[in-house]
mmCIF file of C-alpha atoms in Angstrom:
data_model
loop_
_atom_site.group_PDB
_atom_site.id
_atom_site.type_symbol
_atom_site.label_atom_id
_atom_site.label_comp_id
_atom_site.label_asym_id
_atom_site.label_seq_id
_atom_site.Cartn_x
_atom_site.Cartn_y
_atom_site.Cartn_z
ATOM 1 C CA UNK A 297 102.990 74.919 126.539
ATOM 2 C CA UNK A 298 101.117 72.618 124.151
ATOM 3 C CA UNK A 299 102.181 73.960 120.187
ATOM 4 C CA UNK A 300 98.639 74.962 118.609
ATOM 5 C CA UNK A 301 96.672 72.181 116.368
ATOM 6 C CA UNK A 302 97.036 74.612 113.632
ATOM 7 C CA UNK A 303 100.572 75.013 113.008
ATOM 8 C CA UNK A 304 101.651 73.576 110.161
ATOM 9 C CA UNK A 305 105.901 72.651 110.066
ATOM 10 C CA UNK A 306 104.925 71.564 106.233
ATOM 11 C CA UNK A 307 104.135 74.405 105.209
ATOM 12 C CA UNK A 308 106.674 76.207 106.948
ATOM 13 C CA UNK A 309 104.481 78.619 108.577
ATOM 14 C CA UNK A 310 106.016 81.491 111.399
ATOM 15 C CA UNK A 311 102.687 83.651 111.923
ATOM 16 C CA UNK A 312 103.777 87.479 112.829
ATOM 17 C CA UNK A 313 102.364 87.489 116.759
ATOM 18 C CA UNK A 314 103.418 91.547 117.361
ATOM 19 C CA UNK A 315 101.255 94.173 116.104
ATOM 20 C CA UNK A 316 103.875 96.655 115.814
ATOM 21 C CA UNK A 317 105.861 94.811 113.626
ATOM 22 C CA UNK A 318 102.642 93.954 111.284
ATOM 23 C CA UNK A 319 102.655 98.050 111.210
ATOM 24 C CA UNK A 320 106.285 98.293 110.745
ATOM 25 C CA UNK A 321 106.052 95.782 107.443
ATOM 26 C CA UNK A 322 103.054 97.659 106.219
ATOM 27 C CA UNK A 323 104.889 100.615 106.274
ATOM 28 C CA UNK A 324 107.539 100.151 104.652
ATOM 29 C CA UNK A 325 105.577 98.340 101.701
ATOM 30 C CA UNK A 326 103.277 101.139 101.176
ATOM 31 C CA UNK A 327 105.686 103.829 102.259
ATOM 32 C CA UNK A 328 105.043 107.748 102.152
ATOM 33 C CA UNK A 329 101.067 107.091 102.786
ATOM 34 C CA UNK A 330 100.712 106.367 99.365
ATOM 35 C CA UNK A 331 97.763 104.244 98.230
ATOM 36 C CA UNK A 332 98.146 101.109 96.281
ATOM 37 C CA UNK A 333 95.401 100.013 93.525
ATOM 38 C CA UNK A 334 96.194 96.622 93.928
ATOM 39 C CA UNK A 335 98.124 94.293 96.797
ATOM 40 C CA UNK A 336 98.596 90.609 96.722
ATOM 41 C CA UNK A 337 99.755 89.331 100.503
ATOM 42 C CA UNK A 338 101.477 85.680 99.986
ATOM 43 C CA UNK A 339 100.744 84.043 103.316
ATOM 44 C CA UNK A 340 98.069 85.610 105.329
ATOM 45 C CA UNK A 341 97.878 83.443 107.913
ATOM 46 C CA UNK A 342 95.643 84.806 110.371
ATOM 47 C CA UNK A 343 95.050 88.718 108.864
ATOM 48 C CA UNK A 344 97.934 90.273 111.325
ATOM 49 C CA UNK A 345 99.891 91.684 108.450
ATOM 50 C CA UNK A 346 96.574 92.050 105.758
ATOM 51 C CA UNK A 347 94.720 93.867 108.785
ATOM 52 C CA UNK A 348 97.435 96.767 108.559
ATOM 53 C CA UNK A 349 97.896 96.725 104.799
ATOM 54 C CA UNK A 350 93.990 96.881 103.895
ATOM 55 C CA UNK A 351 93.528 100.599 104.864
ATOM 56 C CA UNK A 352 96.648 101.864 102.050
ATOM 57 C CA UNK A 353 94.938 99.425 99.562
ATOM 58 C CA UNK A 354 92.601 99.906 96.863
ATOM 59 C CA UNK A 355 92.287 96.273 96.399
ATOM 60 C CA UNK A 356 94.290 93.480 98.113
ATOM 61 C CA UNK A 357 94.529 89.931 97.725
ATOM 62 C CA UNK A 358 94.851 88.267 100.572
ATOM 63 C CA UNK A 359 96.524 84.553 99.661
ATOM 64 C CA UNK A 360 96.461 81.742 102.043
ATOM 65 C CA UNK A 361 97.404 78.273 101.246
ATOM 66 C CA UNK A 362 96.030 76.353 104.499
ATOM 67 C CA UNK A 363 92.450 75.619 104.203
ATOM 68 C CA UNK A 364 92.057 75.590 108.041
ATOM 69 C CA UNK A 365 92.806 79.038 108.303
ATOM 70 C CA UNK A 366 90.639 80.372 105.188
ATOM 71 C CA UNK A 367 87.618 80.578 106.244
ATOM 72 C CA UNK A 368 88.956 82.387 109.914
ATOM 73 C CA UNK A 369 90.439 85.397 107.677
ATOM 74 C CA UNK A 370 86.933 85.625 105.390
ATOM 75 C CA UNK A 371 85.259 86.168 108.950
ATOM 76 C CA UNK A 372 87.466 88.718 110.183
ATOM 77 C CA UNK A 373 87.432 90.636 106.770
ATOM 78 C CA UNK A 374 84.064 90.224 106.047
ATOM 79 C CA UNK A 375 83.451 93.709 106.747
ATOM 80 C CA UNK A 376 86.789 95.217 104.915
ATOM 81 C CA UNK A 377 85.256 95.304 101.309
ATOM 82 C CA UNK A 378 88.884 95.797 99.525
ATOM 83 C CA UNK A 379 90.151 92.842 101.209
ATOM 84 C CA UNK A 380 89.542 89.419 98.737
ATOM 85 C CA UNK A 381 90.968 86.306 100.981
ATOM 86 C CA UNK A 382 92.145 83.553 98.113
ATOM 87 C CA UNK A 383 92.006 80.098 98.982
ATOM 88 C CA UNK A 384 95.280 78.229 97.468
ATOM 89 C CA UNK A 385 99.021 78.060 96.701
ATOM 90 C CA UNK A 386 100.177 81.870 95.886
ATOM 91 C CA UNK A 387 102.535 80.016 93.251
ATOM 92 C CA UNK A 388 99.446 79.323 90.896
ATOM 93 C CA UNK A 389 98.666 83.073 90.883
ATOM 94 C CA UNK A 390 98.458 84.091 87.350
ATOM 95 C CA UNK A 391 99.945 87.746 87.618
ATOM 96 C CA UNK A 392 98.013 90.278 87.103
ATOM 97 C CA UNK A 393 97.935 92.603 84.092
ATOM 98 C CA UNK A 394 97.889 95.921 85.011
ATOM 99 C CA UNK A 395 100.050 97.540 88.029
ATOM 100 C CA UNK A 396 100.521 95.507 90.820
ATOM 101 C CA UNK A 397 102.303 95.452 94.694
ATOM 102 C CA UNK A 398 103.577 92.464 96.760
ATOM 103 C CA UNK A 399 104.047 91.524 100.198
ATOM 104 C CA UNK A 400 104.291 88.963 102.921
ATOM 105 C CA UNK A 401 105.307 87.008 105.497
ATOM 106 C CA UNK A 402 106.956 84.508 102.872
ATOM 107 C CA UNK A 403 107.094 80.706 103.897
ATOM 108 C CA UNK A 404 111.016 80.467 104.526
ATOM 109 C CA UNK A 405 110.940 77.178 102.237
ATOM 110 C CA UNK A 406 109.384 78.889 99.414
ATOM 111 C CA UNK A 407 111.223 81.685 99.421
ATOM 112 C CA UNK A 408 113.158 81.956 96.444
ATOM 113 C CA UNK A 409 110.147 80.549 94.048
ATOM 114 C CA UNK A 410 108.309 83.279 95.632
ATOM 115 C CA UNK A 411 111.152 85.909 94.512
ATOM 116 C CA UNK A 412 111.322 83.779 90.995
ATOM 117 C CA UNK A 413 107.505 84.484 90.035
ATOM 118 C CA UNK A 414 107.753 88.354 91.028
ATOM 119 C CA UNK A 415 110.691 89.137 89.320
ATOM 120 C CA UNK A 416 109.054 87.075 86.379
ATOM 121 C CA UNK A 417 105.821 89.590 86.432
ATOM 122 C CA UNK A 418 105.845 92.021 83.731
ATOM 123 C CA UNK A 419 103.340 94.121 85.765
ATOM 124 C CA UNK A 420 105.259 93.941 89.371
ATOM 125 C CA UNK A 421 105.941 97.275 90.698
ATOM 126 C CA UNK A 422 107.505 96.417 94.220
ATOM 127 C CA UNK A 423 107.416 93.569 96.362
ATOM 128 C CA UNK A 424 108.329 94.001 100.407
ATOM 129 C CA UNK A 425 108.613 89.759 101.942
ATOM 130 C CA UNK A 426 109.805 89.034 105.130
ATOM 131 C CA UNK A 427 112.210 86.252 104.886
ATOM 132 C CA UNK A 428 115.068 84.885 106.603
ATOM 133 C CA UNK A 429 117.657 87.090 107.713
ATOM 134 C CA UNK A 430 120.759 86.010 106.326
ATOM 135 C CA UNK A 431 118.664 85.405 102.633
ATOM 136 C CA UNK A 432 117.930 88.927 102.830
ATOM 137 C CA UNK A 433 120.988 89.782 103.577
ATOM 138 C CA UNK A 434 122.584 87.885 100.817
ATOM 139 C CA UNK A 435 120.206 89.052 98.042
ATOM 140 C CA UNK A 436 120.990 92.705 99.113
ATOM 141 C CA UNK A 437 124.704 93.109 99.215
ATOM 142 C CA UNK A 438 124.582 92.982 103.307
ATOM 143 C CA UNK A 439 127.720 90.798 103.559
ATOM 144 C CA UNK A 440 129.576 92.745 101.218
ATOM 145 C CA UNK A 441 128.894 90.379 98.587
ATOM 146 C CA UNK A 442 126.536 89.704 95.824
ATOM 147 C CA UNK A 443 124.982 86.779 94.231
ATOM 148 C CA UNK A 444 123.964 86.015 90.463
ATOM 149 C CA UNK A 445 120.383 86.451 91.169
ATOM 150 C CA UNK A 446 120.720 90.283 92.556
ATOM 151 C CA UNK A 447 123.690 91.115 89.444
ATOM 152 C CA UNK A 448 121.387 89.658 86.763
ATOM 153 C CA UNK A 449 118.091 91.226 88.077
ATOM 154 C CA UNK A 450 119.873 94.723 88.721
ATOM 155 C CA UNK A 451 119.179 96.885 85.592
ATOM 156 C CA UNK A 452 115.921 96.572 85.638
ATOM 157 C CA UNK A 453 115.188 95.696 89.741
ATOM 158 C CA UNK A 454 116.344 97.729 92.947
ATOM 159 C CA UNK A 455 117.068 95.283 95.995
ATOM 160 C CA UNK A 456 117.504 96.812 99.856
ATOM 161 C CA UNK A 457 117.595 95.619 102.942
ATOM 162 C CA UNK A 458 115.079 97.499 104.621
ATOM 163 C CA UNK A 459 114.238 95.828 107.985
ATOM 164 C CA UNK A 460 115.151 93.303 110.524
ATOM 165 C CA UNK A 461 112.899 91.491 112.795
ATOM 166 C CA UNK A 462 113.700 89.309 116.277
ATOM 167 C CA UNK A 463 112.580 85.835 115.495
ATOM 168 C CA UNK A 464 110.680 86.300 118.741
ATOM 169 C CA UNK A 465 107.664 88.501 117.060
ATOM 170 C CA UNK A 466 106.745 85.069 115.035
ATOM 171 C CA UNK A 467 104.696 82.165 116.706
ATOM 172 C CA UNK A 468 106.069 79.682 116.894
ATOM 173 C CA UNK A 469 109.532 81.241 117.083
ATOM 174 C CA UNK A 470 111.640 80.320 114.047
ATOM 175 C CA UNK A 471 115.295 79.134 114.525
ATOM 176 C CA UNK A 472 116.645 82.736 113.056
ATOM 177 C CA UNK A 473 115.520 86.320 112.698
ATOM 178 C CA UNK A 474 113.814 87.719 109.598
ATOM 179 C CA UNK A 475 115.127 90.166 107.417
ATOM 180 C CA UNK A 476 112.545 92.841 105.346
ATOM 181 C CA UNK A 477 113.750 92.784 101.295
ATOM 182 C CA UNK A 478 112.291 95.448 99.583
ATOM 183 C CA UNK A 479 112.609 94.291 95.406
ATOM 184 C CA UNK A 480 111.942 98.084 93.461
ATOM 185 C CA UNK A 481 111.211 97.975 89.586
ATOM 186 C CA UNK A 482 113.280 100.754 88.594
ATOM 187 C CA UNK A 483 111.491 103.318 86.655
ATOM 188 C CA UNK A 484 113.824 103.892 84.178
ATOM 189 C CA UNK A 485 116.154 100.637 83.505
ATOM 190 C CA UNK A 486 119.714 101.329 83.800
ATOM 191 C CA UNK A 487 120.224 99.724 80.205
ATOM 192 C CA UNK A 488 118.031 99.682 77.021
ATOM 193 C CA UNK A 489 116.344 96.407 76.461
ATOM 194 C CA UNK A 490 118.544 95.839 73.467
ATOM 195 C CA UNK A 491 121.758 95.754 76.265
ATOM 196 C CA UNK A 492 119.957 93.358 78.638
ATOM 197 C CA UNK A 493 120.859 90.351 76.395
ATOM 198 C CA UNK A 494 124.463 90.871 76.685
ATOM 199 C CA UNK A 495 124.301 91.939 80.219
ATOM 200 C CA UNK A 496 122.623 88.556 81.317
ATOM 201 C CA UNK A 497 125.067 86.731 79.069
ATOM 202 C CA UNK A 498 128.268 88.578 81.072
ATOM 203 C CA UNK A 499 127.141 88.422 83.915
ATOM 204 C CA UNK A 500 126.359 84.357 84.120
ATOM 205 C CA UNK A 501 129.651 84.045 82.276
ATOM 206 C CA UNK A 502 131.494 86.190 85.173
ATOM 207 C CA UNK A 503 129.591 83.495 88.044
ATOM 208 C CA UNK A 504 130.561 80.420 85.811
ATOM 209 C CA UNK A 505 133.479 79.836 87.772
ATOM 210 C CA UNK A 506 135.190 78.905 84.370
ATOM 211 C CA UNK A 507 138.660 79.629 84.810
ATOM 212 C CA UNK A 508 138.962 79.735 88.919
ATOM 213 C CA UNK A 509 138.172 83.829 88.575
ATOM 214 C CA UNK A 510 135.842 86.539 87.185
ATOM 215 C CA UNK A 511 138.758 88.251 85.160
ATOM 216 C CA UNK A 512 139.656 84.316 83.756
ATOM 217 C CA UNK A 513 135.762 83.926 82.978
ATOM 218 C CA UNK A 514 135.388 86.760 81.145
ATOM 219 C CA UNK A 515 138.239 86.176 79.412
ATOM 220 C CA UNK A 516 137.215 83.228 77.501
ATOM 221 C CA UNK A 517 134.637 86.075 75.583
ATOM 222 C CA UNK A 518 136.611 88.768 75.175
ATOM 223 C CA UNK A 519 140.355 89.567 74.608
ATOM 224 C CA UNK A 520 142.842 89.824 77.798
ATOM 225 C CA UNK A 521 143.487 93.128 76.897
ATOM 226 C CA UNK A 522 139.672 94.395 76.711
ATOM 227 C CA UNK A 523 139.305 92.768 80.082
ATOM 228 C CA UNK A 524 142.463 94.025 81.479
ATOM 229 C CA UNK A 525 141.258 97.473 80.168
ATOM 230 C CA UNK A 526 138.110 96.970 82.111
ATOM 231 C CA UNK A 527 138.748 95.961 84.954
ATOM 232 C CA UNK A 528 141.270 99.264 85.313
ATOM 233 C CA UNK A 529 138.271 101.730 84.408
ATOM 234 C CA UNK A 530 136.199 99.689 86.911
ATOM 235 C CA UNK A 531 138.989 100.277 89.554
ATOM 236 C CA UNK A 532 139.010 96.414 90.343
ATOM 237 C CA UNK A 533 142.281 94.325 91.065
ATOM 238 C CA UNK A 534 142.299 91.222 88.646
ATOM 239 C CA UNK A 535 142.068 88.637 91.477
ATOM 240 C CA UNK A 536 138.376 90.165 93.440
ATOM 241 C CA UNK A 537 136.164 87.326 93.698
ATOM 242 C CA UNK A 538 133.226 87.502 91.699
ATOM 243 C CA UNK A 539 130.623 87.966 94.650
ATOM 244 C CA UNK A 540 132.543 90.923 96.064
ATOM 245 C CA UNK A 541 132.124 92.857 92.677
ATOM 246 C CA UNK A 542 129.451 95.273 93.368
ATOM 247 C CA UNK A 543 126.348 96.021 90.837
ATOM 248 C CA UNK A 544 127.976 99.886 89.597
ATOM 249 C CA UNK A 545 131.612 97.877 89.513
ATOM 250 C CA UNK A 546 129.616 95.521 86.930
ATOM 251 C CA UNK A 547 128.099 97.965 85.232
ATOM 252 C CA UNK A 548 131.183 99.577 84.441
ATOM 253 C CA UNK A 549 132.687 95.981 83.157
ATOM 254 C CA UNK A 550 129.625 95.637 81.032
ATOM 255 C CA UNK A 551 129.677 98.931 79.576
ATOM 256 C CA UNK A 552 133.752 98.819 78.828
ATOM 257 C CA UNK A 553 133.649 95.185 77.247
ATOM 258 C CA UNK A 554 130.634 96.373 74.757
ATOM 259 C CA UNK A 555 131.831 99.396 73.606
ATOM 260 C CA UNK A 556 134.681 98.141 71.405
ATOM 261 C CA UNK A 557 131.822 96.542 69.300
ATOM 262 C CA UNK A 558 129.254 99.364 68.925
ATOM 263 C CA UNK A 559 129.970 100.658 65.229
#
């Protein structure tokens, strides 16, 4: 079979081609038939995924970077008043001010500048992407580990895992399955703002690699004993391997290793 004239490999595009899965992502980024006041979709493509998030939307954003494929989605939403298509790259999105949802079938080769500018949105309430499985899988614990982007993000940001799709519900089929993030701003943050300095600062110190181990790293900033001290109240053996200490483990670290300094 002859691959359609408007695929694009460049821009990395894997169009959704099942309608229940378009229904399954919509769910699960507008979950409990709640009604969003305003949606930006990175990626339309051609309107599978916007056509089952427009009726939970107040407003939505529909952002599509091919120009062949713009005009096709203004067509078939002409009639859906809510639904704004927007011609251009979804990276030169100023974010919005007030309250705001995101979600897509994210470009695999964009991904994590995608991630980058929601977590950067002061606004950003949630954002549901489809991206590659084992990315997904990464950023949410999955493997039983955990990488400096998910650690650093975690007071203030909720990650899950929340779906997988075949690779066979895209067109044309990618090379692996997807996996459904779900990225929650946390109501509450689990530390004050005043804590989130020194909880960025351990935590790159911990993923330096400085020292050949976490318990080394975090040694050069605070004395063996605090960290020894620590790491017993966190219930972690001296030797783990900094990706396989969980967000509460780190949590505990952080709040043992900044107590001795609180007057």
């Amino acid at each position: 079979m002859a691959r359609p004239t408007h695929i694009s490999r460049a821009l990395s595009q894997n169009f959704l081609a099942d309608r229940a899965t378009a229904e399954y992502v919509a769910r699960l980024a507008v979950p409990h038939g709640r009604q969003v006041p305003l949606l930006l979709e990175v990626g339309a493509g051609k309107g599978a995924l916007t056509a089952k998030l427009a009726p939970h939307c107040d407003e939505l954003h529909a952002h599509e970077i091919d120009p062949r494929l713009v005009p096709k989605l203004r067509t078939r939403f002409s009639t859906t008043p809510q639904v704004h298509v927007v011609a251009g790259d979804f990276m030169d999105t100023r974010p919005p001010r007030t309250p705001f949802s995101v979600a897509g079938n994210v470009p695999f080769s964009r991904t994590a500048d995608i991630v980058d500018w929601c977590l950067r949105a002061p606004a950003l309430t949630d954002a549901t992407l489809l991206t590659q499985l084992e990315y997904a899988r990464k950023r949410t614990g999955d493997y039983g580990s955990w990488t400096l982007l998910t650690i650093r993000s975690w007071p203030r940001y909720e990650w899950r895992l929340v779906g997988r799709v075949d690779r066979r519900r895209f067109s044309p089929v990618p090379r692996v399955d997807a996996g459904i993030v779900r990225i929650e701003r946390r109501r509450t943050p689990l530390l004050e703002p005043a804590a989130l300095r020194d909880w960025r600062y351990l935590v790159e110190l911990g993923f330096s690699g400085v020292g050949g181990s976490l318990h080394a790293s975090l040694r050069r900033a605070h004395p063996r004993r605090r960290v020894d001290a620590a790491f017993r109240a966190a219930c972690l053996d001296p030797r783990v391997l900094v990706g396989e200490v969980s967000p509460d483990h780190w949590l505990r670290l952080h709040e043992e290793l900044t107590s001795y300094r609180r007057p």
